[in-house]
mmCIF file of C-alpha atoms and ligand atoms in Angstrom:
data_model
loop_
_atom_site.group_PDB
_atom_site.id
_atom_site.type_symbol
_atom_site.label_atom_id
_atom_site.label_comp_id
_atom_site.label_asym_id
_atom_site.label_seq_id
_atom_site.Cartn_x
_atom_site.Cartn_y
_atom_site.Cartn_z
ATOM 1 C CA MET A 3 9.299 -10.458 -1.763
ATOM 2 C CA LYS A 4 7.980 -12.592 -4.645
ATOM 3 C CA LYS A 5 7.431 -9.697 -7.078
ATOM 4 C CA PHE A 6 7.963 -5.943 -7.213
ATOM 5 C CA ILE A 7 5.066 -4.411 -9.058
ATOM 6 C CA ASN A 8 4.059 -1.480 -6.900
ATOM 7 C CA ILE A 9 5.140 0.517 -3.843
ATOM 8 C CA SER A 10 2.599 -1.540 -1.858
ATOM 9 C CA ASP A 11 4.850 -4.613 -2.317
ATOM 10 C CA ILE A 12 7.233 -3.003 0.188
ATOM 11 C CA LYS A 13 6.178 -3.935 3.717
ATOM 12 C CA ASP A 14 8.410 -1.688 5.840
ATOM 13 C CA TYR A 15 9.124 1.306 3.651
ATOM 14 C CA LYS A 16 11.279 3.342 6.027
ATOM 15 C CA SER A 17 13.520 0.374 6.841
ATOM 16 C CA LEU A 18 13.962 -0.262 3.131
ATOM 17 C CA VAL A 19 15.051 3.350 2.511
ATOM 18 C CA ASN A 20 17.590 3.076 5.348
ATOM 19 C CA GLU A 21 18.811 -0.283 4.040
ATOM 20 C CA THR A 22 19.251 1.257 0.578
ATOM 21 C CA ILE A 23 21.270 4.195 1.892
ATOM 22 C CA ASP A 24 23.434 1.712 3.797
ATOM 23 C CA LEU A 25 23.913 -0.307 0.589
ATOM 24 C CA LYS A 26 24.856 2.867 -1.305
ATOM 25 C CA ASN A 27 27.719 3.367 1.173
ATOM 26 C CA ASN A 28 28.921 -0.183 0.530
ATOM 27 C CA PRO A 29 27.554 -1.260 -2.874
ATOM 28 C CA ASN A 30 29.583 -4.481 -3.060
ATOM 29 C CA LYS A 31 28.385 -5.730 0.327
ATOM 30 C CA PHE A 32 26.231 -8.471 -1.266
ATOM 31 C CA ASN A 33 28.308 -9.070 -4.378
ATOM 32 C CA ASN A 34 27.885 -12.842 -4.238
ATOM 33 C CA ILE A 35 24.174 -13.362 -3.585
ATOM 34 C CA GLY A 36 23.329 -13.266 -7.296
ATOM 35 C CA LYS A 37 26.109 -15.649 -8.341
ATOM 36 C CA ASN A 38 24.931 -18.049 -11.066
ATOM 37 C CA LYS A 39 21.639 -16.155 -11.357
ATOM 38 C CA VAL A 40 20.353 -14.351 -14.453
ATOM 39 C CA LEU A 41 18.232 -11.200 -14.642
ATOM 40 C CA GLY A 42 16.214 -10.826 -17.852
ATOM 41 C CA LEU A 43 15.446 -7.254 -18.875
ATOM 42 C CA ILE A 44 12.546 -7.065 -21.326
ATOM 43 C CA PHE A 45 11.770 -3.688 -22.891
ATOM 44 C CA PHE A 46 8.601 -2.833 -24.792
ATOM 45 C CA ASN A 47 9.642 0.875 -24.643
ATOM 46 C CA PRO A 48 12.909 2.854 -24.686
ATOM 47 C CA SER A 49 15.061 3.464 -21.623
ATOM 48 C CA LEU A 50 18.413 4.871 -20.580
ATOM 49 C CA ARG A 51 18.419 4.975 -16.770
ATOM 50 C CA THR A 52 16.280 1.945 -16.018
ATOM 51 C CA ARG A 53 18.153 -0.272 -18.430
ATOM 52 C CA LEU A 54 21.656 0.658 -17.304
ATOM 53 C CA SER A 55 21.053 1.165 -13.578
ATOM 54 C CA THR A 56 19.187 -2.146 -13.231
ATOM 55 C CA GLN A 57 21.978 -3.939 -15.102
ATOM 56 C CA LYS A 58 24.573 -2.284 -12.892
ATOM 57 C CA ALA A 59 22.566 -3.263 -9.798
ATOM 58 C CA ALA A 60 22.489 -6.875 -10.979
ATOM 59 C CA LEU A 61 26.234 -6.883 -11.704
ATOM 60 C CA GLN A 62 26.941 -5.503 -8.210
ATOM 61 C CA LEU A 63 25.070 -8.512 -6.802
ATOM 62 C CA GLY A 64 27.073 -10.925 -8.953
ATOM 63 C CA MET A 65 24.186 -11.609 -11.385
ATOM 64 C CA LYS A 66 24.401 -11.855 -15.134
ATOM 65 C CA THR A 67 21.877 -10.072 -17.321
ATOM 66 C CA LEU A 68 20.050 -10.802 -20.575
ATOM 67 C CA ASN A 69 18.512 -7.858 -22.406
ATOM 68 C CA MET A 70 15.843 -7.969 -25.041
ATOM 69 C CA ASN A 71 14.270 -5.041 -26.800
ATOM 70 C CA PHE A 72 10.817 -6.206 -27.869
ATOM 71 C CA ILE A 73 10.209 -2.938 -29.755
ATOM 72 C CA ASN A 74 12.226 -4.080 -32.739
ATOM 73 C CA GLU A 75 13.844 -7.407 -31.837
ATOM 74 C CA GLY A 76 11.053 -9.672 -30.564
ATOM 75 C CA TRP A 77 7.998 -11.281 -32.060
ATOM 76 C CA GLN A 78 4.847 -9.265 -31.576
ATOM 77 C CA ILE A 79 3.169 -10.702 -28.489
ATOM 78 C CA GLU A 80 -0.535 -11.513 -28.105
ATOM 79 C CA PHE A 81 -1.937 -10.822 -24.628
ATOM 80 C CA GLU A 82 -5.639 -11.609 -25.166
ATOM 81 C CA ASP A 83 -7.010 -15.026 -24.273
ATOM 82 C CA HIS A 84 -8.762 -17.269 -26.787
ATOM 83 C CA VAL A 85 -7.996 -15.212 -29.894
ATOM 84 C CA ILE A 86 -7.393 -16.610 -33.358
ATOM 85 C CA MET A 87 -3.810 -15.517 -33.929
ATOM 86 C CA SER A 88 -4.036 -14.972 -37.662
ATOM 87 C CA GLY A 89 -2.761 -11.344 -37.578
ATOM 88 C CA ASN A 90 0.653 -9.784 -36.887
ATOM 89 C CA LYS A 91 1.076 -11.237 -33.405
ATOM 90 C CA ALA A 92 3.206 -14.357 -33.704
ATOM 91 C CA GLU A 93 3.616 -15.466 -30.090
ATOM 92 C CA HIS A 94 1.357 -15.573 -27.043
ATOM 93 C CA VAL A 95 2.528 -14.242 -23.681
ATOM 94 C CA LYS A 96 1.603 -17.634 -22.168
ATOM 95 C CA GLU A 97 4.503 -19.247 -24.021
ATOM 96 C CA ALA A 98 6.837 -16.227 -24.029
ATOM 97 C CA ALA A 99 6.699 -15.745 -20.240
ATOM 98 C CA LYS A 100 7.283 -19.427 -19.501
ATOM 99 C CA VAL A 101 10.142 -19.658 -21.989
ATOM 100 C CA ILE A 102 11.876 -16.534 -20.614
ATOM 101 C CA SER A 103 11.384 -17.943 -17.083
ATOM 102 C CA GLN A 104 13.523 -20.950 -18.097
ATOM 103 C CA TYR A 105 16.378 -18.623 -19.055
ATOM 104 C CA CYS A 106 16.113 -16.158 -16.152
ATOM 105 C CA ASP A 107 15.757 -16.155 -12.363
ATOM 106 C CA ILE A 108 14.053 -12.739 -12.314
ATOM 107 C CA ILE A 109 12.288 -10.971 -15.205
ATOM 108 C CA GLY A 110 12.156 -7.167 -15.427
ATOM 109 C CA ILE A 111 9.431 -5.725 -17.658
ATOM 110 C CA ARG A 112 9.047 -2.212 -19.075
ATOM 111 C CA ALA A 113 5.705 -1.601 -20.795
ATOM 112 C CA PHE A 114 4.190 1.887 -20.900
ATOM 113 C CA ALA A 115 0.534 2.885 -21.070
ATOM 114 C CA SER A 116 -1.066 3.062 -24.510
ATOM 115 C CA LEU A 117 -2.912 6.255 -23.442
ATOM 116 C CA ASN A 118 -5.706 5.170 -25.825
ATOM 117 C CA ASN A 119 -7.830 3.176 -23.409
ATOM 118 C CA ARG A 120 -7.884 4.028 -19.705
ATOM 119 C CA VAL A 121 -9.632 0.833 -18.639
ATOM 120 C CA ASN A 122 -7.084 -1.375 -20.392
ATOM 121 C CA ASP A 123 -4.144 0.700 -19.194
ATOM 122 C CA HIS A 124 -5.403 0.325 -15.628
ATOM 123 C CA LYS A 125 -5.345 -3.432 -16.003
ATOM 124 C CA ASP A 126 -1.585 -3.154 -16.695
ATOM 125 C CA ILE A 127 -2.049 -6.043 -19.106
ATOM 126 C CA VAL A 128 1.558 -6.561 -20.246
ATOM 127 C CA LEU A 129 3.105 -6.517 -16.772
ATOM 128 C CA ASN A 130 0.343 -8.562 -15.151
ATOM 129 C CA SER A 131 0.375 -11.126 -17.955
ATOM 130 C CA PHE A 132 4.050 -11.711 -17.246
ATOM 131 C CA VAL A 133 3.276 -11.954 -13.505
ATOM 132 C CA ASP A 134 0.531 -14.492 -14.262
ATOM 133 C CA HIS A 135 2.470 -16.658 -16.704
ATOM 134 C CA SER A 136 6.092 -16.417 -15.487
ATOM 135 C CA THR A 137 7.419 -19.013 -13.088
ATOM 136 C CA VAL A 138 9.996 -16.605 -11.577
ATOM 137 C CA PRO A 139 9.674 -13.203 -9.802
ATOM 138 C CA VAL A 140 8.756 -10.186 -11.960
ATOM 139 C CA LEU A 141 10.192 -6.691 -11.503
ATOM 140 C CA ASN A 142 8.295 -3.603 -12.692
ATOM 141 C CA MET A 143 10.676 -1.373 -14.695
ATOM 142 C CA GLU A 144 7.762 1.067 -15.427
ATOM 143 C CA SER A 145 4.348 -0.146 -16.386
ATOM 144 C CA SER A 146 1.156 1.571 -17.537
ATOM 145 C CA ILE A 147 0.393 2.892 -14.086
ATOM 146 C CA ALA A 148 3.464 2.552 -11.848
ATOM 147 C CA HIS A 149 7.203 3.202 -11.736
ATOM 148 C CA PRO A 150 8.110 2.055 -8.215
ATOM 149 C CA LEU A 151 11.887 1.809 -8.790
ATOM 150 C CA GLN A 152 11.906 5.503 -9.719
ATOM 151 C CA ALA A 153 9.841 6.379 -6.644
ATOM 152 C CA LEU A 154 12.174 4.450 -4.360
ATOM 153 C CA ALA A 155 15.191 6.275 -5.838
ATOM 154 C CA ASP A 156 13.338 9.579 -5.388
ATOM 155 C CA SER A 157 12.594 8.949 -1.723
ATOM 156 C CA ILE A 158 16.233 8.048 -1.098
ATOM 157 C CA THR A 159 17.215 11.351 -2.752
ATOM 158 C CA ILE A 160 14.772 13.302 -0.587
ATOM 159 C CA GLU A 161 15.996 11.495 2.516
ATOM 160 C CA GLU A 162 19.611 12.388 1.661
ATOM 161 C CA ASN A 163 18.816 16.070 1.077
ATOM 162 C CA LYS A 164 15.967 17.010 3.419
ATOM 163 C CA LYS A 165 16.694 19.733 5.972
ATOM 164 C CA SER A 166 13.626 19.198 8.165
ATOM 165 C CA LEU A 167 11.800 16.139 9.510
ATOM 166 C CA LYS A 168 8.663 16.846 7.457
ATOM 167 C CA PRO A 169 9.680 18.656 4.253
ATOM 168 C CA LYS A 170 7.119 20.255 1.972
ATOM 169 C CA VAL A 171 7.309 18.334 -1.297
ATOM 170 C CA VAL A 172 5.479 19.738 -4.327
ATOM 171 C CA LEU A 173 4.703 17.501 -7.294
ATOM 172 C CA THR A 174 4.113 19.935 -10.121
ATOM 173 C CA TRP A 175 2.758 19.289 -13.590
ATOM 174 C CA ALA A 176 4.986 20.788 -16.294
ATOM 175 C CA PRO A 177 4.487 21.184 -20.046
ATOM 176 C CA HIS A 178 5.562 18.640 -22.662
ATOM 177 C CA PRO A 179 4.898 18.387 -26.404
ATOM 178 C CA LYS A 180 3.980 14.684 -26.242
ATOM 179 C CA ALA A 181 1.277 12.884 -24.298
ATOM 180 C CA LEU A 182 2.959 11.127 -21.378
ATOM 181 C CA PRO A 183 1.706 8.425 -18.977
ATOM 182 C CA HIS A 184 0.848 8.796 -15.278
ATOM 183 C CA ALA A 185 3.143 6.076 -13.912
ATOM 184 C CA VAL A 186 5.895 8.276 -12.417
ATOM 185 C CA ALA A 187 3.429 10.658 -10.769
ATOM 186 C CA ASN A 188 1.291 7.784 -9.422
ATOM 187 C CA SER A 189 4.245 6.038 -7.809
ATOM 188 C CA PHE A 190 5.696 9.302 -6.483
ATOM 189 C CA ILE A 191 2.377 9.966 -4.713
ATOM 190 C CA ASN A 192 2.100 6.403 -3.388
ATOM 191 C CA MET A 193 5.683 6.603 -2.145
ATOM 192 C CA SER A 194 5.093 10.022 -0.493
ATOM 193 C CA LYS A 195 2.152 8.583 1.436
ATOM 194 C CA ARG A 196 4.590 6.136 3.050
ATOM 195 C CA ASN A 197 6.910 8.980 4.144
ATOM 196 C CA ASP A 198 6.646 11.986 6.458
ATOM 197 C CA TYR A 199 6.251 14.589 3.729
ATOM 198 C CA GLU A 200 3.814 17.446 3.404
ATOM 199 C CA LEU A 201 2.878 16.531 -0.169
ATOM 200 C CA VAL A 202 1.117 19.080 -2.379
ATOM 201 C CA ILE A 203 0.207 18.384 -6.008
ATOM 202 C CA THR A 204 -0.210 21.268 -8.410
ATOM 203 C CA ASN A 205 -1.573 20.898 -11.927
ATOM 204 C CA PRO A 206 -3.753 22.886 -14.332
ATOM 205 C CA GLU A 207 -7.509 22.336 -14.433
ATOM 206 C CA GLY A 208 -8.210 19.200 -16.466
ATOM 207 C CA TYR A 209 -4.995 17.475 -15.385
ATOM 208 C CA ASN A 210 -6.094 15.974 -12.074
ATOM 209 C CA LEU A 211 -4.642 12.493 -11.644
ATOM 210 C CA ASN A 212 -6.532 9.329 -10.721
ATOM 211 C CA PRO A 213 -8.667 10.404 -7.710
ATOM 212 C CA GLU A 214 -8.142 7.010 -6.055
ATOM 213 C CA ILE A 215 -4.409 7.781 -5.888
ATOM 214 C CA THR A 216 -4.664 11.480 -4.962
ATOM 215 C CA LYS A 217 -7.355 10.909 -2.311
ATOM 216 C CA GLY A 218 -6.431 12.859 0.838
ATOM 217 C CA ILE A 219 -3.674 14.889 -0.897
ATOM 218 C CA LYS A 220 -3.943 18.673 -1.376
ATOM 219 C CA VAL A 221 -4.274 19.549 -5.083
ATOM 220 C CA LEU A 222 -3.871 23.200 -6.103
ATOM 221 C CA HIS A 223 -4.459 24.649 -9.563
ATOM 222 C CA ASP A 224 -2.379 27.735 -8.692
ATOM 223 C CA GLN A 225 1.248 26.670 -9.241
ATOM 224 C CA LYS A 226 2.750 29.785 -7.617
ATOM 225 C CA GLU A 227 0.624 29.322 -4.486
ATOM 226 C CA ALA A 228 1.735 25.693 -4.272
ATOM 227 C CA PHE A 229 5.421 26.616 -4.575
ATOM 228 C CA LYS A 230 5.359 28.874 -1.490
ATOM 229 C CA ASN A 231 7.681 27.479 1.220
ATOM 230 C CA ALA A 232 8.342 24.266 -0.719
ATOM 231 C CA ASP A 233 11.508 22.340 0.170
ATOM 232 C CA PHE A 234 11.429 20.103 -2.916
ATOM 233 C CA ILE A 235 9.934 20.750 -6.361
ATOM 234 C CA TYR A 236 9.361 17.527 -8.305
ATOM 235 C CA ALA A 237 8.433 18.358 -11.905
ATOM 236 C CA LYS A 238 6.697 15.896 -14.213
ATOM 237 C CA ASN A 239 4.401 16.065 -17.174
ATOM 238 C CA TRP A 240 1.383 13.816 -17.516
ATOM 239 C CA SER A 241 -1.420 13.784 -20.044
ATOM 240 C CA SER A 242 -5.020 14.329 -18.982
ATOM 241 C CA TYR A 243 -6.591 11.541 -16.917
ATOM 242 C CA ASP A 244 -10.238 12.628 -17.353
ATOM 243 C CA ASN A 245 -9.820 13.412 -21.051
ATOM 244 C CA TYR A 246 -7.632 10.345 -21.224
ATOM 245 C CA GLY A 247 -4.257 10.718 -22.911
ATOM 246 C CA LYS A 248 -5.017 14.187 -24.319
ATOM 247 C CA ILE A 249 -2.815 17.308 -24.231
ATOM 248 C CA LEU A 250 -4.886 20.312 -23.129
ATOM 249 C CA ILE A 251 -2.204 23.036 -22.826
ATOM 250 C CA ASN A 252 0.416 24.017 -25.406
ATOM 251 C CA ASP A 253 1.994 27.079 -23.798
ATOM 252 C CA ASP A 254 4.898 27.452 -21.354
ATOM 253 C CA SER A 255 2.928 29.030 -18.498
ATOM 254 C CA TRP A 256 3.596 25.999 -16.240
ATOM 255 C CA MET A 257 7.329 25.660 -17.079
ATOM 256 C CA ILE A 258 9.541 25.671 -13.973
ATOM 257 C CA ASN A 259 11.764 28.756 -13.962
ATOM 258 C CA GLU A 260 13.844 30.815 -11.554
ATOM 259 C CA ASP A 261 11.021 33.227 -10.725
ATOM 260 C CA LYS A 262 8.874 30.339 -9.542
ATOM 261 C CA MET A 263 11.736 28.681 -7.645
ATOM 262 C CA ASN A 264 12.290 32.029 -5.854
ATOM 263 C CA LEU A 265 8.857 31.582 -4.234
ATOM 264 C CA THR A 266 10.046 28.422 -2.462
ATOM 265 C CA ASN A 267 12.078 27.773 0.667
ATOM 266 C CA ASN A 268 15.232 27.573 -1.488
ATOM 267 C CA ALA A 269 13.750 24.316 -2.803
ATOM 268 C CA GLN A 270 15.750 21.580 -4.443
ATOM 269 C CA PHE A 271 14.652 20.617 -7.948
ATOM 270 C CA MET A 272 13.850 17.038 -8.949
ATOM 271 C CA HIS A 273 12.896 15.281 -12.182
ATOM 272 C CA CYS A 274 13.072 11.581 -13.093
ATOM 273 C CA LEU A 275 14.649 12.286 -16.532
ATOM 274 C CA PRO A 276 14.685 12.347 -19.495
ATOM 275 C CA VAL A 277 13.747 16.020 -19.404
ATOM 276 C CA ARG A 278 13.154 18.553 -22.180
ATOM 277 C CA ARG A 279 15.145 21.643 -21.264
ATOM 278 C CA ASN A 280 13.372 24.989 -21.556
ATOM 279 C CA VAL A 281 10.061 23.178 -22.065
ATOM 280 C CA VAL A 282 9.631 21.428 -18.711
ATOM 281 C CA VAL A 283 12.272 23.463 -16.830
ATOM 282 C CA SER A 284 14.612 26.331 -17.637
ATOM 283 C CA ASP A 285 18.354 25.776 -17.981
ATOM 284 C CA SER A 286 18.942 28.104 -15.036
ATOM 285 C CA VAL A 287 16.967 25.808 -12.685
ATOM 286 C CA ILE A 288 18.188 22.457 -13.954
ATOM 287 C CA ASP A 289 21.822 23.628 -13.971
ATOM 288 C CA SER A 290 21.633 25.272 -10.546
ATOM 289 C CA ASN A 291 23.252 23.931 -7.383
ATOM 290 C CA ASN A 292 19.758 23.059 -6.142
ATOM 291 C CA SER A 293 19.178 20.521 -8.903
ATOM 292 C CA LEU A 294 19.149 16.888 -7.725
ATOM 293 C CA ILE A 295 18.512 15.201 -11.071
ATOM 294 C CA ILE A 296 21.885 13.432 -11.396
ATOM 295 C CA GLN A 297 21.745 12.187 -7.817
ATOM 296 C CA GLN A 298 18.246 10.817 -8.488
ATOM 297 C CA ALA A 299 19.558 8.890 -11.480
ATOM 298 C CA ASP A 300 22.466 7.568 -9.394
ATOM 299 C CA ASN A 301 20.045 6.340 -6.744
ATOM 300 C CA ARG A 302 18.238 4.247 -9.366
ATOM 301 C CA THR A 303 21.116 1.740 -9.096
ATOM 302 C CA TYR A 304 20.763 1.268 -5.339
ATOM 303 C CA ALA A 305 16.970 1.165 -5.489
ATOM 304 C CA ALA A 306 17.184 -1.637 -8.058
ATOM 305 C CA GLN A 307 19.946 -3.392 -6.128
ATOM 306 C CA ILE A 308 18.006 -3.564 -2.842
ATOM 307 C CA ILE A 309 14.865 -4.802 -4.636
ATOM 308 C CA LEU A 310 16.809 -7.443 -6.585
ATOM 309 C CA LYS A 311 18.371 -8.610 -3.310
ATOM 310 C CA LYS A 312 14.903 -8.985 -1.777
ATOM 311 C CA LEU A 313 13.637 -10.871 -4.805
ATOM 312 C CA ILE A 314 16.659 -13.205 -4.873
ATOM 313 C CA ASN A 315 16.344 -14.027 -1.162
ATOM 314 C CA ASN A 316 12.525 -13.765 -1.023
ATOM 315 C CA GLU A 317 12.990 -11.255 1.833
ATOM 316 C CA LYS A 318 10.148 -9.079 3.130
HETATM 317 N N1 CP B 410 13.520 7.782 -15.307
HETATM 318 C C1 CP B 410 13.574 6.703 -16.122
HETATM 319 O O1 CP B 410 12.893 5.681 -15.905
HETATM 320 O O2 CP B 410 14.456 6.853 -17.143
HETATM 321 P P1 CP B 410 14.515 5.919 -18.444
HETATM 322 O O3 CP B 410 13.160 6.063 -19.127
HETATM 323 O O4 CP B 410 15.641 6.438 -19.277
HETATM 324 O O5 CP B 410 14.708 4.508 -18.017
#
């Protein structure tokens, strides 16, 4: 693997999930393969889980890490070609990516969607500029349109907890006071397509995701109908795709609560975190024995570790 940008970079998905579970049982199995190698972690947006779990993954492979928070520590980067750089942007990605490549053997990038311009967000300009101009492998730590490390951790969590061969997995929209990107939902759907799940998406009218990604997946606008017989409820907010980046609903009618969970097949609750309690999901659901959120966050380490291993060794 020369880069990890999207779920499609994984050739044999089911083998990878099994390999990751195996690694979780013996996390120091490959603790020397990253010796004398450096992972650079470049953040254009905040993070708790991605930052710490990816560092831990690197350490468990014997790598060292360099962290840089471009939000308030770096020069403002220009990504456009052939511009006169007389404004605030002091450095071009062409130089920045090549310079960082000299210091690091792998570069992880986190750069969220602007939610202002759908066409530009779809180009994933920050991540792809680093792919184009770096001379080392690039790792997606959540871009405008994809969060594949999260999706890999989520599928491991489902694999560890499923009680049937083909569980019903419901990806449900949930409320949030801020406009949020589509990356987690996109990657969760792309990952589910590679697994034996009965995936159902439920969201209010006006919140349908990118039709190219949801093609072939059942989408219901009746949340309670969707929850019937579900084995897993994966909650996530996203802003409108058609009315790009806009919030269309301000009430709590789509919040996940006990009454809704009672419609399911004793479903287990999932969320990528961070989560706003009693906005996205009630305390009673998130604190219940059926909540998998901490296990999901734990699995972020092993998801990152297996991908770093594949990048270090250029494995398929
Ligand atoms: N789920 C996730 O990516 O968490 P962070 O934003 O804290 O990294």
